[in-house]
PDB file of C-alpha atoms in Angstrom:
ATOM      1  CA  MET V 655      30.809  -7.084  -2.154  1.00 38.00           C
ATOM      2  CA  SER V 656      27.174  -7.819  -0.268  1.00 40.00           C
ATOM      3  CA  LEU V 657      25.455  -3.719   0.764  1.00 42.00           C
ATOM      4  CA  PRO V 658      25.484  -2.705   4.164  1.00 43.00           C
ATOM      5  CA  ILE V 659      22.070  -4.410   6.154  1.00 43.00           C
ATOM      6  CA  GLU V 660      20.355  -0.778   6.150  1.00 55.00           C
ATOM      7  CA  THR V 661      20.708  -0.157   2.610  1.00 77.00           C
ATOM      8  CA  VAL V 662      19.048  -2.971   1.416  1.00 90.00           C
ATOM      9  CA  PRO V 663      15.850  -2.853   0.275  1.00 95.00           C
ATOM     10  CA  LEU V 664      13.035  -4.883   1.831  1.00 96.00           C
ATOM     11  CA  ILE V 665      11.403  -5.390  -2.341  1.00 96.00           C
ATOM     12  CA  GLU V 666      13.203  -4.898  -5.093  1.00 96.00           C
ATOM     13  CA  MET V 667      11.625  -5.822  -8.311  1.00 95.00           C
ATOM     14  CA  LYS V 668      13.449  -5.960 -10.876  1.00 95.00           C
ATOM     15  CA  ASP V 669      12.802  -5.263 -14.893  1.00 94.00           C
ATOM     16  CA  ILE V 670      10.403  -6.972 -14.712  1.00 96.00           C
ATOM     17  CA  ALA V 671       7.424  -7.589 -17.205  1.00 95.00           C
ATOM     18  CA  LYS V 672       3.913  -8.253 -17.261  1.00 95.00           C
ATOM     19  CA  HIS V 673       2.186 -10.113 -20.598  1.00 95.00           C
ATOM     20  CA  PHE V 674      -1.910 -11.021 -21.215  1.00 94.00           C
ATOM     21  CA  GLY V 675      -1.414 -12.790 -24.272  1.00 92.00           C
ATOM     22  CA  PRO V 676      -0.480  -9.955 -27.267  1.00 93.00           C
ATOM     23  CA  VAL V 677      -1.193  -7.189 -24.367  1.00 92.00           C
ATOM     24  CA  ILE V 678       1.822  -5.528 -22.347  1.00 93.00           C
ATOM     25  CA  ALA V 679       0.682  -4.376 -19.716  1.00 94.00           C
ATOM     26  CA  LEU V 680       4.516  -4.006 -18.143  1.00 94.00           C
ATOM     27  CA  ASN V 681       7.553  -3.622 -19.980  1.00 92.00           C
ATOM     28  CA  GLY V 682      10.718  -3.975 -17.622  1.00 91.00           C
ATOM     29  CA  VAL V 683       9.560  -1.460 -14.338  1.00 93.00           C
ATOM     30  CA  SER V 684      12.237  -1.560 -12.189  1.00 94.00           C
ATOM     31  CA  PHE V 685      10.590  -0.218  -8.118  1.00 95.00           C
ATOM     32  CA  ASP V 686      12.029  -0.621  -4.241  1.00 96.00           C
ATOM     33  CA  VAL V 687      11.782   0.155  -0.908  1.00 96.00           C
ATOM     34  CA  ARG V 688      13.495   0.590   2.481  1.00 96.00           C
ATOM     35  CA  SER V 689      12.794   0.009   5.743  1.00 95.00           C
ATOM     36  CA  GLY V 690      11.195   3.385   7.160  1.00 95.00           C
ATOM     37  CA  GLU V 691      10.436   4.796   3.294  1.00 96.00           C
ATOM     38  CA  CYS V 692       7.221   6.032   1.834  1.00 97.00           C
ATOM     39  CA  HIS V 693       7.974   4.991  -1.947  1.00 97.00           C
ATOM     40  CA  CYS V 694       5.646   6.567  -4.447  1.00 96.00           C
ATOM     41  CA  LEU V 695       4.196   4.876  -7.860  1.00 95.00           C
ATOM     42  CA  LEU V 696       2.185   7.851  -9.475  1.00 94.00           C
ATOM     43  CA  GLY V 697       0.889   7.431 -13.377  1.00 89.00           C
ATOM     44  CA  ASP V 698      -2.043   7.862 -14.731  1.00 85.00           C
ATOM     45  CA  ASN V 699      -5.076   5.303 -15.963  1.00 83.00           C
ATOM     46  CA  GLY V 700      -3.660   2.542 -17.470  1.00 83.00           C
ATOM     47  CA  ALA V 701      -0.161   2.926 -16.719  1.00 88.00           C
ATOM     48  CA  GLY V 702       0.349  -0.126 -15.031  1.00 90.00           C
ATOM     49  CA  LYS V 703       0.109   0.737 -11.614  1.00 91.00           C
ATOM     50  CA  SER V 704      -2.820  -1.401 -11.364  1.00 90.00           C
ATOM     51  CA  THR V 705      -1.141  -4.598 -12.616  1.00 94.00           C
ATOM     52  CA  PHE V 706       2.752  -3.819 -11.249  1.00 94.00           C
ATOM     53  CA  ILE V 707       1.069  -3.894  -6.953  1.00 92.00           C
ATOM     54  CA  LYS V 708      -0.832  -7.354  -7.649  1.00 94.00           C
ATOM     55  CA  THR V 709       2.296  -8.637  -9.346  1.00 95.00           C
ATOM     56  CA  MET V 710       4.189  -7.486  -6.264  1.00 95.00           C
ATOM     57  CA  ALA V 711       1.143  -8.707  -3.910  1.00 94.00           C
ATOM     58  CA  GLY V 712       1.545 -12.069  -5.676  1.00 94.00           C
ATOM     59  CA  VAL V 713      -1.599 -12.375  -7.164  1.00 95.00           C
ATOM     60  CA  HIS V 714       0.091 -12.061 -10.662  1.00 95.00           C
ATOM     61  CA  LYS V 715       3.636 -13.733 -11.736  1.00 94.00           C
ATOM     62  CA  PRO V 716       5.816 -11.864 -13.544  1.00 95.00           C
ATOM     63  CA  THR V 717       6.733 -13.051 -17.235  1.00 95.00           C
ATOM     64  CA  ARG V 718      10.457 -11.957 -16.623  1.00 95.00           C
ATOM     65  CA  GLY V 719      11.929  -9.887 -14.017  1.00 95.00           C
ATOM     66  CA  GLU V 720      13.470 -10.458 -10.688  1.00 96.00           C
ATOM     67  CA  MET V 721      11.705  -9.863  -7.612  1.00 96.00           C
ATOM     68  CA  LYS V 722      14.296  -9.844  -4.230  1.00 96.00           C
ATOM     69  CA  VAL V 723      13.151 -10.263  -0.497  1.00 96.00           C
ATOM     70  CA  SER V 724      15.442  -8.468   1.881  1.00 94.00           C
ATOM     71  CA  GLY V 725      18.150  -9.202  -0.846  1.00 94.00           C
ATOM     72  CA  GLU V 726      17.250 -12.733  -1.691  1.00 95.00           C
ATOM     73  CA  PRO V 727      15.552 -13.822  -4.812  1.00 96.00           C
ATOM     74  CA  VAL V 728      11.681 -14.926  -4.576  1.00 96.00           C
ATOM     75  CA  VAL V 729       8.764 -16.689  -6.345  1.00 94.00           C
ATOM     76  CA  PHE V 730       5.213 -15.716  -5.365  1.00 95.00           C
ATOM     77  CA  ALA V 731       3.018 -18.491  -6.401  1.00 94.00           C
ATOM     78  CA  ASN V 732       0.022 -16.363  -4.487  1.00 94.00           C
ATOM     79  CA  PRO V 733      -0.863 -14.177  -2.151  1.00 93.00           C
ATOM     80  CA  ARG V 734       0.162 -16.419   0.985  1.00 93.00           C
ATOM     81  CA  ASP V 735       3.450 -16.653  -0.524  1.00 96.00           C
ATOM     82  CA  ALA V 736       3.619 -12.724  -0.277  1.00 96.00           C
ATOM     83  CA  MET V 737       1.566 -12.473   2.879  1.00 94.00           C
ATOM     84  CA  ALA V 738       3.851 -14.415   4.263  1.00 94.00           C
ATOM     85  CA  ALA V 739       6.780 -13.021   3.460  1.00 96.00           C
ATOM     86  CA  GLY V 740       5.931  -9.858   5.143  1.00 96.00           C
ATOM     87  CA  ILE V 741       4.240  -7.832   1.887  1.00 96.00           C
ATOM     88  CA  ALA V 742       0.538  -6.652   2.680  1.00 95.00           C
ATOM     89  CA  THR V 743      -1.505  -4.810   0.620  1.00 94.00           C
ATOM     90  CA  VAL V 744      -4.921  -3.003   0.960  1.00 93.00           C
ATOM     91  CA  TYR V 745      -6.464  -2.525  -2.018  1.00 88.00           C
ATOM     92  CA  GLN V 746      -9.366   0.274  -2.757  1.00 80.00           C
ATOM     93  CA  ASP V 747     -12.094  -1.796  -1.357  1.00 77.00           C
ATOM     94  CA  LEU V 748     -10.572  -2.267   1.296  1.00 75.00           C
ATOM     95  CA  ALA V 749     -12.561  -6.268   2.187  1.00 77.00           C
ATOM     96  CA  MET V 750     -14.343  -4.961   5.036  1.00 88.00           C
ATOM     97  CA  ILE V 751     -17.986  -6.211   6.355  1.00 90.00           C
ATOM     98  CA  PRO V 752     -19.669  -3.101   6.475  1.00 91.00           C
ATOM     99  CA  LEU V 753     -22.388  -4.629   8.790  1.00 93.00           C
ATOM    100  CA  MET V 754     -19.678  -6.561  10.826  1.00 94.00           C
ATOM    101  CA  SER V 755     -17.678  -4.360  14.457  1.00 94.00           C
ATOM    102  CA  VAL V 756     -14.856  -2.404  13.669  1.00 94.00           C
ATOM    103  CA  THR V 757     -13.498  -5.605  15.602  1.00 94.00           C
ATOM    104  CA  ARG V 758     -14.185  -8.337  13.503  1.00 94.00           C
ATOM    105  CA  ASN V 759     -12.953  -6.202  10.405  1.00 93.00           C
ATOM    106  CA  PHE V 760      -9.998  -5.605  11.921  1.00 94.00           C
ATOM    107  CA  TRP V 761      -8.940  -8.949  12.986  1.00 94.00           C
ATOM    108  CA  MET V 762     -11.553 -10.671  10.398  1.00 89.00           C
ATOM    109  CA  GLY V 763     -10.746 -14.749  10.957  1.00 85.00           C
ATOM    110  CA  ARG V 764      -7.400 -14.662  13.165  1.00 90.00           C
ATOM    111  CA  GLU V 765      -9.363 -13.912  16.580  1.00 90.00           C
ATOM    112  CA  PRO V 766      -7.777 -14.276  19.322  1.00 92.00           C
ATOM    113  CA  VAL V 767      -8.868 -17.538  21.520  1.00 91.00           C
ATOM    114  CA  ARG V 768      -8.952 -18.223  25.180  1.00 90.00           C
ATOM    115  CA  ARG V 769      -9.485 -22.264  26.238  1.00 89.00           C
ATOM    116  CA  VAL V 770     -11.969 -23.263  28.390  1.00 88.00           C
ATOM    117  CA  GLY V 771     -11.381 -27.050  29.058  1.00 85.00           C
ATOM    118  CA  PRO V 772     -11.102 -28.880  25.686  1.00 87.00           C
ATOM    119  CA  PHE V 773     -13.666 -26.027  24.144  1.00 88.00           C
ATOM    120  CA  LYS V 774     -11.759 -22.939  22.459  1.00 89.00           C
ATOM    121  CA  PHE V 775     -13.492 -19.338  22.466  1.00 90.00           C
ATOM    122  CA  ILE V 776     -13.395 -15.879  20.724  1.00 89.00           C
ATOM    123  CA  ASP V 777     -11.995 -13.897  23.071  1.00 93.00           C
ATOM    124  CA  PHE V 778     -13.805 -10.355  22.768  1.00 92.00           C
ATOM    125  CA  LYS V 779     -12.298  -9.003  25.378  1.00 93.00           C
ATOM    126  CA  GLU V 780      -8.768  -9.472  24.157  1.00 95.00           C
ATOM    127  CA  ALA V 781      -9.624  -8.180  20.742  1.00 95.00           C
ATOM    128  CA  ASN V 782     -11.772  -5.984  21.506  1.00 95.00           C
ATOM    129  CA  ARG V 783      -8.744  -4.083  23.790  1.00 95.00           C
ATOM    130  CA  VAL V 784      -5.953  -4.591  20.899  1.00 95.00           C
ATOM    131  CA  THR V 785      -8.724  -2.970  18.137  1.00 94.00           C
ATOM    132  CA  MET V 786      -9.094   0.019  20.470  1.00 94.00           C
ATOM    133  CA  GLU V 787      -4.952   0.542  21.017  1.00 94.00           C
ATOM    134  CA  LYS V 788      -3.894   0.048  17.456  1.00 93.00           C
ATOM    135  CA  MET V 789      -7.349   2.447  16.588  1.00 93.00           C
ATOM    136  CA  ARG V 790      -5.900   4.780  19.037  1.00 92.00           C
ATOM    137  CA  GLN V 791      -2.119   4.112  18.161  1.00 91.00           C
ATOM    138  CA  MET V 792      -3.683   5.851  14.889  1.00 90.00           C
ATOM    139  CA  GLY V 793      -5.255   8.740  15.739  1.00 87.00           C
ATOM    140  CA  ILE V 794      -8.589   7.307  15.713  1.00 88.00           C
ATOM    141  CA  SER V 795     -10.836   7.388  18.959  1.00 87.00           C
ATOM    142  CA  LEU V 796     -13.409   4.826  18.364  1.00 88.00           C
ATOM    143  CA  ARG V 797     -17.042   4.957  20.581  1.00 89.00           C
ATOM    144  CA  GLU V 798     -16.743   1.449  20.770  1.00 90.00           C
ATOM    145  CA  PRO V 799     -15.166  -2.049  19.380  1.00 89.00           C
ATOM    146  CA  GLU V 800     -18.158  -2.617  18.399  1.00 92.00           C
ATOM    147  CA  GLN V 801     -19.382   0.119  16.234  1.00 93.00           C
ATOM    148  CA  ALA V 802     -20.045  -1.322  12.505  1.00 94.00           C
ATOM    149  CA  VAL V 803     -17.407  -0.475  10.058  1.00 93.00           C
ATOM    150  CA  GLY V 804     -20.013   1.120   7.767  1.00 92.00           C
ATOM    151  CA  THR V 805     -20.749   3.694  10.647  1.00 92.00           C
ATOM    152  CA  LEU V 806     -17.076   5.193   9.475  1.00 91.00           C
ATOM    153  CA  SER V 807     -15.934   7.683   7.502  1.00 89.00           C
ATOM    154  CA  GLY V 808     -13.452   6.944   4.631  1.00 88.00           C
ATOM    155  CA  GLY V 809     -10.112   8.175   6.115  1.00 90.00           C
ATOM    156  CA  GLU V 810     -11.357   5.999   9.242  1.00 91.00           C
ATOM    157  CA  ARG V 811     -11.588   2.613   7.209  1.00 91.00           C
ATOM    158  CA  GLN V 812      -8.499   3.108   5.706  1.00 91.00           C
ATOM    159  CA  THR V 813      -6.971   3.089   9.106  1.00 92.00           C
ATOM    160  CA  VAL V 814      -8.767   0.185  10.386  1.00 93.00           C
ATOM    161  CA  ALA V 815      -7.313  -2.361   7.297  1.00 93.00           C
ATOM    162  CA  ILE V 816      -3.561  -0.212   7.488  1.00 93.00           C
ATOM    163  CA  ALA V 817      -3.612  -0.624  11.567  1.00 93.00           C
ATOM    164  CA  ARG V 818      -4.785  -4.344  10.468  1.00 93.00           C
ATOM    165  CA  ALA V 819      -1.819  -4.172   8.188  1.00 93.00           C
ATOM    166  CA  VAL V 820       0.828  -3.113  10.280  1.00 94.00           C
ATOM    167  CA  HIS V 821      -0.435  -4.453  13.321  1.00 94.00           C
ATOM    168  CA  PHE V 822      -0.527  -8.760  11.318  1.00 93.00           C
ATOM    169  CA  GLY V 823       3.528  -8.089  10.955  1.00 92.00           C
ATOM    170  CA  ALA V 824       3.571  -6.142   7.369  1.00 95.00           C
ATOM    171  CA  LYS V 825       7.144  -5.271   6.714  1.00 96.00           C
ATOM    172  CA  VAL V 826       5.899  -4.001   3.585  1.00 97.00           C
ATOM    173  CA  LEU V 827       2.534  -2.293   3.026  1.00 96.00           C
ATOM    174  CA  ILE V 828       1.171  -1.425  -0.447  1.00 96.00           C
ATOM    175  CA  LEU V 829      -1.270   0.944  -0.777  1.00 95.00           C
ATOM    176  CA  ASP V 830      -3.572   1.403  -3.508  1.00 93.00           C
ATOM    177  CA  GLU V 831      -5.012   5.113  -4.442  1.00 91.00           C
ATOM    178  CA  PRO V 832      -5.869   5.607  -0.467  1.00 91.00           C
ATOM    179  CA  THR V 833      -7.130   8.672  -1.293  1.00 90.00           C
ATOM    180  CA  SER V 834      -8.873   8.598  -4.414  1.00 85.00           C
ATOM    181  CA  ALA V 835     -12.250   8.860  -2.860  1.00 80.00           C
ATOM    182  CA  LEU V 836     -11.543  11.113  -0.005  1.00 86.00           C
ATOM    183  CA  GLY V 837     -12.405  14.810   1.134  1.00 87.00           C
ATOM    184  CA  VAL V 838      -9.016  17.258   2.513  1.00 90.00           C
ATOM    185  CA  ARG V 839      -9.844  15.795   5.879  1.00 89.00           C
ATOM    186  CA  GLN V 840      -9.946  12.627   6.193  1.00 90.00           C
ATOM    187  CA  THR V 841      -7.458  12.764   3.041  1.00 91.00           C
ATOM    188  CA  ALA V 842      -5.389  14.561   5.786  1.00 92.00           C
ATOM    189  CA  ASN V 843      -6.093  11.767   8.436  1.00 90.00           C
ATOM    190  CA  VAL V 844      -4.659   9.319   5.894  1.00 92.00           C
ATOM    191  CA  LEU V 845      -1.369  10.905   5.242  1.00 94.00           C
ATOM    192  CA  SER V 846      -1.042  11.422   8.349  1.00 93.00           C
ATOM    193  CA  THR V 847      -1.578   7.339   9.611  1.00 93.00           C
ATOM    194  CA  ILE V 848       0.869   6.686   6.828  1.00 94.00           C
ATOM    195  CA  ASP V 849       3.869   8.657   7.852  1.00 94.00           C
ATOM    196  CA  LYS V 850       3.382   7.274  11.349  1.00 93.00           C
ATOM    197  CA  VAL V 851       3.699   3.748   9.898  1.00 95.00           C
ATOM    198  CA  ARG V 852       7.037   5.008   8.043  1.00 93.00           C
ATOM    199  CA  LYS V 853       8.074   6.217  11.239  1.00 93.00           C
ATOM    200  CA  SER V 854       7.521   3.084  12.313  1.00 92.00           C
ATOM    201  CA  GLY V 855      10.238   1.418   9.924  1.00 94.00           C
ATOM    202  CA  ILE V 856       7.747  -0.179   7.480  1.00 96.00           C
ATOM    203  CA  GLY V 857       7.869   0.321   3.885  1.00 97.00           C
ATOM    204  CA  VAL V 858       5.250   1.805   2.012  1.00 97.00           C
ATOM    205  CA  VAL V 859       4.630   1.529  -1.639  1.00 97.00           C
ATOM    206  CA  PHE V 860       1.903   4.496  -2.298  1.00 96.00           C
ATOM    207  CA  ILE V 861      -0.018   4.465  -5.075  1.00 94.00           C
ATOM    208  CA  THR V 862      -1.719   7.301  -6.591  1.00 92.00           C
ATOM    209  CA  HIS V 863      -2.022   9.349  -9.411  1.00 88.00           C
ATOM    210  CA  ASN V 864      -2.546  12.804  -7.091  1.00 92.00           C
ATOM    211  CA  VAL V 865       1.444  14.262  -6.697  1.00 93.00           C
ATOM    212  CA  ARG V 866       0.336  16.837  -3.778  1.00 93.00           C
ATOM    213  CA  HIS V 867      -0.461  13.398  -1.590  1.00 94.00           C
ATOM    214  CA  ALA V 868       2.418  12.326  -3.016  1.00 95.00           C
ATOM    215  CA  LEU V 869       4.379  15.245  -2.206  1.00 95.00           C
ATOM    216  CA  ALA V 870       3.432  15.341   0.983  1.00 94.00           C
ATOM    217  CA  VAL V 871       4.894  11.960   2.772  1.00 95.00           C
ATOM    218  CA  GLY V 872       7.093  10.389  -0.133  1.00 95.00           C
ATOM    219  CA  ASP V 873      10.612  10.492   0.477  1.00 96.00           C
ATOM    220  CA  ARG V 874      10.920   8.833  -3.351  1.00 96.00           C
ATOM    221  CA  PHE V 875       8.908   9.055  -6.422  1.00 95.00           C
ATOM    222  CA  THR V 876       8.169   6.844  -9.302  1.00 94.00           C
ATOM    223  CA  VAL V 877       6.296   7.208 -11.907  1.00 93.00           C
ATOM    224  CA  LEU V 878       4.665   4.777 -14.598  1.00 91.00           C
ATOM    225  CA  ASN V 879       4.102   5.335 -18.255  1.00 88.00           C
ATOM    226  CA  ARG V 880       2.315   2.588 -20.225  1.00 88.00           C
ATOM    227  CA  GLY V 881       4.099  -0.044 -18.320  1.00 90.00           C
ATOM    228  CA  LYS V 882       7.617   1.187 -17.606  1.00 90.00           C
ATOM    229  CA  THR V 883       9.210   3.635 -15.551  1.00 89.00           C
ATOM    230  CA  LEU V 884      10.723   6.349 -16.639  1.00 87.00           C
ATOM    231  CA  GLY V 885      12.580   7.190 -13.748  1.00 86.00           C
ATOM    232  CA  THR V 886      13.286   8.120  -9.964  1.00 91.00           C
ATOM    233  CA  ALA V 887      13.944  10.663  -7.780  1.00 91.00           C
ATOM    234  CA  ALA V 888      14.135  11.634  -4.873  1.00 93.00           C
ATOM    235  CA  ARG V 889      12.774  13.970  -2.442  1.00 91.00           C
ATOM    236  CA  GLY V 890      13.939  17.399  -3.022  1.00 90.00           C
ATOM    237  CA  GLN V 891      14.889  16.466  -6.922  1.00 91.00           C
ATOM    238  CA  ILE V 892      11.485  17.229  -8.821  1.00 89.00           C
ATOM    239  CA  LYS V 893       9.238  19.054  -8.665  1.00 89.00           C
ATOM    240  CA  ALA V 894       4.911  18.755  -8.785  1.00 90.00           C
ATOM    241  CA  GLU V 895       4.893  20.215 -12.185  1.00 90.00           C
ATOM    242  CA  GLU V 896       7.460  18.305 -13.685  1.00 90.00           C
ATOM    243  CA  LEU V 897       5.893  14.646 -11.518  1.00 89.00           C
ATOM    244  CA  GLN V 898       2.830  15.768 -13.303  1.00 88.00           C
ATOM    245  CA  ASP V 899       4.611  16.314 -16.992  1.00 88.00           C
ATOM    246  CA  LEU V 900       5.964  12.899 -16.392  1.00 86.00           C
ATOM    247  CA  MET V 901       2.705  11.111 -15.564  1.00 84.00           C
ATOM    248  CA  ALA V 902       0.426  13.199 -18.485  1.00 80.00           C
ATOM    249  CA  GLY V 903       3.697  11.573 -20.966  1.00 69.00           C
ATOM    250  CA  GLY V 904       6.224  14.363 -21.155  1.00 58.00           C
ATOM    251  CA  GLN V 905       7.350  14.982 -24.638  1.00 52.00           C
ATOM    252  CA  GLU V 906       4.454  13.729 -26.433  1.00 47.00           C
ATOM    253  CA  MET V 907       2.561  16.391 -24.333  1.00 40.00           C
ATOM    254  CA  ALA V 908       4.778  18.581 -25.763  1.00 43.00           C
ATOM    255  CA  GLU V 909       4.634  17.468 -28.997  1.00 47.00           C
ATOM    256  CA  LEU V 910       1.285  17.966 -28.599  1.00 36.00           C
ATOM    257  CA  GLU V 911       1.010  21.678 -27.677  1.00 41.00           C
ATOM    258  CA  GLY V 912       2.921  22.097 -30.057  1.00 47.00           C
ATOM    259  CA  SER V 913       0.863  20.737 -33.045  1.00 45.00           C
ATOM    260  CA  LEU V 914      -1.535  22.255 -31.816  1.00 42.00           C
ATOM    261  CA  GLY V 915       0.115  26.058 -31.496  1.00 47.00           C
ATOM    262  CA  GLY V 916      -1.133  26.348 -27.762  1.00 46.00           C
ATOM    263  CA  THR V 917      -1.485  24.795 -24.349  1.00 44.00           C
ATOM    264  CA  VAL V 918      -3.721  21.131 -23.971  1.00 39.00           C
TER     265      VAL V 918
END
């Protein structure tokens, strides 16, 4: 029996494994995200988060496992295939050029054009209008669209990248450690943006190692440790301390504390 359309995940990863020669980066990871949901993927450094999201985004092909988009099996040959399926990724480096304007970074090769006879020109008036509107919707008031991206705060640059992905049709938005290098106020702005995106019906995959940030916006939480999922819990089913313990290794930490006769 097929699932009702509203319960079918936007993207589903089943038993994903990824090997790089003898190195096992992922060894049976299962994960999904639904419309209007923020599903947090937590794990310490080396847990396999980056490899997993690059597999989801079409950068890596899984060694084993199945991927589905809206219930249909898919195989991404490259990131372009993932983007065509509505899977957008905002990496930590943001892929922006600091000296270029917010508008040019927002459109990045997909600028609107206008025709004058046989000639085509970039429609900067329309590009600027849309950029300002989309940034306002995300809670950012720019001085002007020609403002250089390098003059924005880290949180504002994150918002530009998120607004760009949403504007160009993202159904699933993957955010790779978006708050890792931000101050308190900038982090709050980014978390607020994530909340706006989720409420618009887009599925958000929030990769982080910060439990407090995850709990602020997350609907579900999956913990990765050494390339395996340790479990998934919904909001209200797990405490911050329990998530932190799972990320740190759970039973391994308890055994280490016992052997040392105290708290690690």
